[in-house]
PDB file of C-alpha atoms and ligand atoms in Angstrom:
ATOM      1  CA  MET A 702     104.540 107.747  47.922  1.00  0.00           C
ATOM      2  CA  PRO A 703     107.450 109.135  49.959  1.00  0.00           C
ATOM      3  CA  HIS A 704     107.914 107.611  53.398  1.00  0.00           C
ATOM      4  CA  SER A 705     106.367 109.697  56.159  1.00  0.00           C
ATOM      5  CA  GLU A 706     105.611 108.991  59.808  1.00  0.00           C
ATOM      6  CA  LEU A 707     102.224 110.653  59.295  1.00  0.00           C
ATOM      7  CA  SER A 708     101.272 108.439  56.384  1.00  0.00           C
ATOM      8  CA  SER A 709     102.184 105.289  58.357  1.00  0.00           C
ATOM      9  CA  ASN A 710      99.448 106.085  60.922  1.00  0.00           C
ATOM     10  CA  ARG A 711     101.871 105.317  63.769  1.00  0.00           C
ATOM     11  CA  PRO A 712     102.211 107.660  66.744  1.00  0.00           C
ATOM     12  CA  PRO A 713     104.870 110.296  66.000  1.00  0.00           C
ATOM     13  CA  GLU A 714     107.887 109.268  67.994  1.00  0.00           C
ATOM     14  CA  ALA A 715     111.490 110.210  68.584  1.00  0.00           C
ATOM     15  CA  THR A 716     114.238 108.127  70.144  1.00  0.00           C
ATOM     16  CA  MET A 717     117.686 109.370  71.132  1.00  0.00           C
ATOM     17  CA  THR A 718     120.632 107.844  72.911  1.00  0.00           C
ATOM     18  CA  GLU A 719     123.035 109.934  74.979  1.00  0.00           C
ATOM     19  CA  MET A 720     125.993 109.083  77.177  1.00  0.00           C
ATOM     20  CA  VAL A 721     126.348 110.573  80.654  1.00  0.00           C
ATOM     21  CA  PHE A 722     129.716 112.325  80.756  1.00  0.00           C
ATOM     22  CA  PRO A 723     131.168 113.762  83.974  1.00  0.00           C
ATOM     23  CA  ASP A 724     130.211 117.292  82.915  1.00  0.00           C
ATOM     24  CA  HIS A 725     126.543 116.195  82.893  1.00  0.00           C
ATOM     25  CA  THR A 726     126.634 115.284  86.575  1.00  0.00           C
ATOM     26  CA  ASN A 727     125.787 116.939  89.872  1.00  0.00           C
ATOM     27  CA  HIS A 728     127.599 117.029  93.218  1.00  0.00           C
ATOM     28  CA  LEU A 729     126.719 113.332  93.750  1.00  0.00           C
ATOM     29  CA  GLY A 730     128.270 112.195  90.488  1.00  0.00           C
ATOM     30  CA  THR A 731     124.881 111.336  89.010  1.00  0.00           C
ATOM     31  CA  LEU A 732     123.040 112.896  86.091  1.00  0.00           C
ATOM     32  CA  PHE A 733     122.051 116.527  86.808  1.00  0.00           C
ATOM     33  CA  GLY A 734     118.244 116.869  86.648  1.00  0.00           C
ATOM     34  CA  GLY A 735     118.469 119.971  84.461  1.00  0.00           C
ATOM     35  CA  GLN A 736     120.478 118.015  81.903  1.00  0.00           C
ATOM     36  CA  ALA A 737     117.872 115.238  81.908  1.00  0.00           C
ATOM     37  CA  LEU A 738     115.154 117.856  81.327  1.00  0.00           C
ATOM     38  CA  ALA A 739     117.098 119.380  78.420  1.00  0.00           C
ATOM     39  CA  TRP A 740     117.420 115.973  76.720  1.00  0.00           C
ATOM     40  CA  MET A 741     113.735 115.221  77.365  1.00  0.00           C
ATOM     41  CA  ASP A 742     112.709 118.614  75.941  1.00  0.00           C
ATOM     42  CA  LYS A 743     114.815 117.948  72.845  1.00  0.00           C
ATOM     43  CA  ALA A 744     113.182 114.522  72.328  1.00  0.00           C
ATOM     44  CA  ALA A 745     109.712 116.079  72.794  1.00  0.00           C
ATOM     45  CA  PHE A 746     110.652 118.819  70.309  1.00  0.00           C
ATOM     46  CA  ILE A 747     111.646 116.222  67.673  1.00  0.00           C
ATOM     47  CA  ALA A 748     108.487 114.105  68.122  1.00  0.00           C
ATOM     48  CA  ALA A 749     106.238 117.191  67.985  1.00  0.00           C
ATOM     49  CA  THR A 750     108.071 118.581  64.951  1.00  0.00           C
ATOM     50  CA  ARG A 751     107.600 115.249  63.159  1.00  0.00           C
ATOM     51  CA  HIS A 752     103.900 115.398  63.906  1.00  0.00           C
ATOM     52  CA  ALA A 753     103.284 119.034  63.042  1.00  0.00           C
ATOM     53  CA  ARG A 754     106.017 119.665  60.447  1.00  0.00           C
ATOM     54  CA  ARG A 755     106.061 123.190  61.905  1.00  0.00           C
ATOM     55  CA  VAL A 756     108.313 125.199  64.180  1.00  0.00           C
ATOM     56  CA  VAL A 757     107.329 124.186  67.706  1.00  0.00           C
ATOM     57  CA  VAL A 758     108.045 125.596  71.166  1.00  0.00           C
ATOM     58  CA  THR A 759     107.709 124.149  74.631  1.00  0.00           C
ATOM     59  CA  ALA A 760     104.737 125.670  76.476  1.00  0.00           C
ATOM     60  CA  ARG A 761     104.830 123.456  79.541  1.00  0.00           C
ATOM     61  CA  SER A 762     106.632 120.600  81.225  1.00  0.00           C
ATOM     62  CA  ASP A 763     104.428 118.653  83.558  1.00  0.00           C
ATOM     63  CA  ARG A 764     104.969 116.202  86.314  1.00  0.00           C
ATOM     64  CA  VAL A 765     108.499 115.058  85.684  1.00  0.00           C
ATOM     65  CA  ASP A 766     109.278 112.097  87.942  1.00  0.00           C
ATOM     66  CA  PHE A 767     112.883 111.205  88.642  1.00  0.00           C
ATOM     67  CA  HIS A 768     112.614 107.533  89.583  1.00  0.00           C
ATOM     68  CA  THR A 769     116.259 106.511  89.786  1.00  0.00           C
ATOM     69  CA  ALA A 770     119.609 108.322  89.759  1.00  0.00           C
ATOM     70  CA  VAL A 771     121.761 107.762  86.692  1.00  0.00           C
ATOM     71  CA  PRO A 772     125.527 107.388  87.202  1.00  0.00           C
ATOM     72  CA  ALA A 773     128.237 108.888  84.996  1.00  0.00           C
ATOM     73  CA  GLY A 774     129.153 106.422  82.245  1.00  0.00           C
ATOM     74  CA  ALA A 775     125.590 105.201  81.762  1.00  0.00           C
ATOM     75  CA  LEU A 776     123.792 105.361  78.444  1.00  0.00           C
ATOM     76  CA  VAL A 777     120.391 106.995  78.440  1.00  0.00           C
ATOM     77  CA  ARG A 778     117.703 106.215  75.900  1.00  0.00           C
ATOM     78  CA  LEU A 779     114.948 108.774  75.432  1.00  0.00           C
ATOM     79  CA  THR A 780     111.629 107.942  73.845  1.00  0.00           C
ATOM     80  CA  ALA A 781     109.129 110.712  73.111  1.00  0.00           C
ATOM     81  CA  ARG A 782     105.619 110.134  71.763  1.00  0.00           C
ATOM     82  CA  VAL A 783     102.855 112.534  70.800  1.00  0.00           C
ATOM     83  CA  VAL A 784      99.896 111.133  72.736  1.00  0.00           C
ATOM     84  CA  ALA A 785      97.262 113.835  72.206  1.00  0.00           C
ATOM     85  CA  THR A 786      96.655 116.979  70.195  1.00  0.00           C
ATOM     86  CA  GLY A 787      94.620 120.142  70.692  1.00  0.00           C
ATOM     87  CA  ARG A 788      94.245 122.808  68.026  1.00  0.00           C
ATOM     88  CA  SER A 789      97.851 123.979  68.062  1.00  0.00           C
ATOM     89  CA  SER A 790      99.202 122.053  71.047  1.00  0.00           C
ATOM     90  CA  MET A 791     100.573 118.535  71.363  1.00  0.00           C
ATOM     91  CA  GLN A 792     101.020 116.448  74.509  1.00  0.00           C
ATOM     92  CA  VAL A 793     104.255 114.535  74.342  1.00  0.00           C
ATOM     93  CA  ASP A 794     105.115 111.787  76.829  1.00  0.00           C
ATOM     94  CA  VAL A 795     108.829 111.302  77.341  1.00  0.00           C
ATOM     95  CA  GLU A 796     110.580 108.417  79.075  1.00  0.00           C
ATOM     96  CA  MET A 797     114.269 108.226  79.804  1.00  0.00           C
ATOM     97  CA  HIS A 798     115.744 104.775  80.453  1.00  0.00           C
ATOM     98  CA  ALA A 799     119.242 104.312  81.830  1.00  0.00           C
ATOM     99  CA  GLU A 800     121.359 101.467  80.492  1.00  0.00           C
ATOM    100  CA  ASP A 801     124.491 100.026  82.022  1.00  0.00           C
ATOM    101  CA  PRO A 802     126.738  99.779  78.938  1.00  0.00           C
ATOM    102  CA  LEU A 803     128.600  96.689  80.187  1.00  0.00           C
ATOM    103  CA  ARG A 804     125.773  94.674  81.731  1.00  0.00           C
ATOM    104  CA  GLY A 805     122.976  95.868  79.479  1.00  0.00           C
ATOM    105  CA  ASP A 806     120.554  96.399  82.401  1.00  0.00           C
ATOM    106  CA  CYS A 807     117.924  98.962  81.537  1.00  0.00           C
ATOM    107  CA  THR A 808     115.791 100.860  84.057  1.00  0.00           C
ATOM    108  CA  LEU A 809     113.217 103.617  83.796  1.00  0.00           C
ATOM    109  CA  ALA A 810     114.984 106.679  85.228  1.00  0.00           C
ATOM    110  CA  THR A 811     112.706 109.619  84.416  1.00  0.00           C
ATOM    111  CA  ARG A 812     109.296 110.211  82.896  1.00  0.00           C
ATOM    112  CA  GLY A 813     107.485 113.441  82.062  1.00  0.00           C
ATOM    113  CA  CYS A 814     104.914 115.107  79.866  1.00  0.00           C
ATOM    114  CA  PHE A 815     105.578 118.148  77.688  1.00  0.00           C
ATOM    115  CA  THR A 816     103.137 120.466  75.923  1.00  0.00           C
ATOM    116  CA  MET A 817     104.520 121.682  72.634  1.00  0.00           C
ATOM    117  CA  VAL A 818     102.827 124.376  70.525  1.00  0.00           C
ATOM    118  CA  ALA A 819     103.161 124.740  66.752  1.00  0.00           C
ATOM    119  CA  LEU A 820     103.790 128.229  65.377  1.00  0.00           C
ATOM    120  CA  ASP A 821     103.155 129.726  61.970  1.00  0.00           C
ATOM    121  CA  GLY A 822     105.573 131.938  60.083  1.00  0.00           C
ATOM    122  CA  ASP A 823     104.526 134.953  62.191  1.00  0.00           C
ATOM    123  CA  GLY A 824     105.193 133.111  65.464  1.00  0.00           C
ATOM    124  CA  ARG A 825     101.494 132.608  66.237  1.00  0.00           C
ATOM    125  CA  PRO A 826      99.983 129.270  67.330  1.00  0.00           C
ATOM    126  CA  THR A 827      98.763 127.340  64.305  1.00  0.00           C
ATOM    127  CA  ALA A 828      96.686 124.185  63.840  1.00  0.00           C
ATOM    128  CA  VAL A 829      98.331 120.766  63.926  1.00  0.00           C
ATOM    129  CA  PRO A 830      96.977 117.551  62.382  1.00  0.00           C
ATOM    130  CA  PRO A 831      94.725 115.716  64.838  1.00  0.00           C
ATOM    131  CA  LEU A 832      95.916 112.442  66.315  1.00  0.00           C
ATOM    132  CA  ASP A 833      93.250 109.818  65.761  1.00  0.00           C
ATOM    133  CA  VAL A 834      91.896 107.968  68.777  1.00  0.00           C
ATOM    134  CA  GLU A 835      93.478 104.629  67.852  1.00  0.00           C
ATOM    135  CA  THR A 836      96.874 106.213  67.304  1.00  0.00           C
ATOM    136  CA  SER A 837      96.572 108.144  70.544  1.00  0.00           C
ATOM    137  CA  GLN A 838      95.699 104.943  72.435  1.00  0.00           C
ATOM    138  CA  GLU A 839      98.683 103.152  70.882  1.00  0.00           C
ATOM    139  CA  ALA A 840     100.964 106.054  71.807  1.00  0.00           C
ATOM    140  CA  ARG A 841      99.877 105.982  75.446  1.00  0.00           C
ATOM    141  CA  GLU A 842     100.421 102.227  75.630  1.00  0.00           C
ATOM    142  CA  GLY A 843     103.920 102.362  74.159  1.00  0.00           C
ATOM    143  CA  PRO A 844     105.712 101.886  70.869  1.00  0.00           C
ATOM    144  CA  ALA A 845     104.415  99.363  68.363  1.00  0.00           C
ATOM    145  CA  ARG A 846     106.406  96.141  68.586  1.00  0.00           C
ATOM    146  CA  ALA A 847     107.451  94.761  65.215  1.00  0.00           C
TER     147      ALA A 847
HETATM  148  C1  PKZ B1365     111.824 123.190  62.181  1.00  0.00           C
HETATM  149  C2  PKZ B1365     112.975 124.038  62.560  1.00  0.00           C
HETATM  150  C3  PKZ B1365     114.130 123.259  63.044  1.00  0.00           C
HETATM  151  C4  PKZ B1365     115.172 124.050  63.769  1.00  0.00           C
HETATM  152  C5  PKZ B1365     116.235 123.226  64.292  1.00  0.00           C
HETATM  153  C6  PKZ B1365     116.814 123.715  65.535  1.00  0.00           C
HETATM  154  C7  PKZ B1365     116.928 122.636  66.507  1.00  0.00           C
HETATM  155  C8  PKZ B1365     117.052 123.190  67.852  1.00  0.00           C
HETATM  156  C9  PKZ B1365     117.003 122.139  68.863  1.00  0.00           C
HETATM  157  C10 PKZ B1365     115.827 122.303  69.715  1.00  0.00           C
HETATM  158  C11 PKZ B1365     116.042 121.713  71.004  1.00  0.00           C
HETATM  159  C12 PKZ B1365     114.825 121.693  71.826  1.00  0.00           C
HETATM  160  C13 PKZ B1365     114.040 122.941  71.749  1.00  0.00           C
HETATM  161  C14 PKZ B1365     112.931 122.904  72.687  1.00  0.00           C
HETATM  162  C15 PKZ B1365     111.960 124.005  72.432  1.00  0.00           C
HETATM  163  C16 PKZ B1365     112.294 125.257  73.161  1.00  0.00           C
HETATM  164  O1  PKZ B1365     113.262 125.436  73.820  1.00  0.00           O
HETATM  165  S1  PKZ B1365     111.155 126.524  73.004  1.00  0.00           S
HETATM  166  C17 PKZ B1365     111.727 127.733  74.217  1.00  0.00           C
HETATM  167  C18 PKZ B1365     110.883 127.722  75.436  1.00  0.00           C
HETATM  168  N1  PKZ B1365     109.501 128.055  75.131  1.00  0.00           N
HETATM  169  C19 PKZ B1365     109.131 129.302  74.807  1.00  0.00           C
HETATM  170  O2  PKZ B1365     109.906 130.237  74.723  1.00  0.00           O
HETATM  171  C20 PKZ B1365     107.659 129.488  74.540  1.00  0.00           C
HETATM  172  C21 PKZ B1365     107.188 130.812  75.125  1.00  0.00           C
HETATM  173  N2  PKZ B1365     105.721 130.905  75.075  1.00  0.00           N
HETATM  174  C22 PKZ B1365     105.081 131.283  73.967  1.00  0.00           C
HETATM  175  O3  PKZ B1365     105.684 131.601  72.944  1.00  0.00           O
HETATM  176  C23 PKZ B1365     103.580 131.321  74.016  1.00  0.00           C
HETATM  177  O4  PKZ B1365     103.152 131.394  75.360  1.00  0.00           O
HETATM  178  C24 PKZ B1365     102.928 130.071  73.354  1.00  0.00           C
HETATM  179  C25 PKZ B1365     103.370 128.754  73.995  1.00  0.00           C
HETATM  180  C26 PKZ B1365     103.283 130.034  71.852  1.00  0.00           C
HETATM  181  C27 PKZ B1365     101.407 130.151  73.494  1.00  0.00           C
HETATM  182  O5  PKZ B1365     101.032 131.382  72.950  1.00  0.00           O
HETATM  183  P1  PKZ B1365      99.625 132.065  73.332  1.00  0.00           P
HETATM  184  O6  PKZ B1365      99.540 133.349  72.632  1.00  0.00           O
HETATM  185  O7  PKZ B1365      99.423 131.982  74.802  1.00  0.00           O
HETATM  186  O8  PKZ B1365      98.653 131.096  72.563  1.00  0.00           O
HETATM  187  P2  PKZ B1365      97.181 130.615  72.911  1.00  0.00           P
HETATM  188  O9  PKZ B1365      96.424 130.829  71.650  1.00  0.00           O
HETATM  189  O10 PKZ B1365      96.620 131.153  74.176  1.00  0.00           O
HETATM  190  O11 PKZ B1365      97.413 129.044  73.125  1.00  0.00           O
HETATM  191  C28 PKZ B1365      97.848 128.249  72.065  1.00  0.00           C
HETATM  192  C29 PKZ B1365      97.875 126.839  72.539  1.00  0.00           C
HETATM  193  O12 PKZ B1365      98.907 126.704  73.504  1.00  0.00           O
HETATM  194  C30 PKZ B1365      98.382 126.123  74.695  1.00  0.00           C
HETATM  195  N3  PKZ B1365      99.102 126.703  75.812  1.00  0.00           N
HETATM  196  C31 PKZ B1365      99.503 127.975  75.955  1.00  0.00           C
HETATM  197  N4  PKZ B1365     100.179 128.110  77.103  1.00  0.00           N
HETATM  198  C32 PKZ B1365     100.203 126.903  77.698  1.00  0.00           C
HETATM  199  C33 PKZ B1365     100.748 126.407  78.903  1.00  0.00           C
HETATM  200  N5  PKZ B1365     101.414 127.184  79.749  1.00  0.00           N
HETATM  201  N6  PKZ B1365     100.565 125.110  79.193  1.00  0.00           N
HETATM  202  C34 PKZ B1365      99.923 124.289  78.361  1.00  0.00           C
HETATM  203  N7  PKZ B1365      99.389 124.699  77.176  1.00  0.00           N
HETATM  204  C35 PKZ B1365      99.521 125.992  76.864  1.00  0.00           C
HETATM  205  C36 PKZ B1365      96.904 126.520  74.698  1.00  0.00           C
HETATM  206  O13 PKZ B1365      96.140 125.624  75.499  1.00  0.00           O
HETATM  207  C37 PKZ B1365      96.587 126.391  73.233  1.00  0.00           C
HETATM  208  O14 PKZ B1365      96.385 125.027  72.897  1.00  0.00           O
HETATM  209  P3  PKZ B1365      95.356 124.596  71.710  1.00  0.00           P
HETATM  210  O15 PKZ B1365      93.990 124.782  72.250  1.00  0.00           O
HETATM  211  O16 PKZ B1365      95.622 125.472  70.502  1.00  0.00           O
HETATM  212  O17 PKZ B1365      95.692 123.176  71.419  1.00  0.00           O
END
């Protein structure tokens, strides 16, 4: 059987690492919030696409908390997980951790929830596979530790 995230029964997830360059920063020299949102949206898009295996769009971004400022030169690690599904919609939790590349310190910088909707070939919302309760619980609690 070919490998598939769906067949493994693990919460659909996406992880990405980015580096904060000066052109990603604001007037304070820290990561511009709009850039953080763009990376978070991209991570949510990948996780939702892996779950639905459909074209997906962002319908909503909810309660994005910016906990700590991220300086230029930091690495950011984004983790997105599908935590719930409706008929055509998926709730995706996204966390962005900032890492000091020299010291290795890692802190939660930003967290948010995105609603992604799967579309059919005509651009209309279409059903997505349900996320079972156990998988949903695991997704909300965090990634499975090997
Ligand atoms: C595979 C190809 C690879 C290509 C490789 C390219 C890579 C590229 C990189 C991409 C990087 C990142 C990409 C990010 C993704 C964008 O950037 S997408 C762009 C921004 N988003 C948009 O333009 C979406 C605009 N909105 C819409 O098209 C429509 O409002 C929607 C979202 C499709 C909903 O349509 P609708 O007719 O209102 O549908 P309706 O039947 O009422 O609702 C459908 C579902 O949506 C939910 N919903 C609708 N509106 C909302 C809302 N505001 N809030 C919450 N839920 C809502 C409903 O509750 C319902 O849920 P279910 O009960 O079915 O679970």
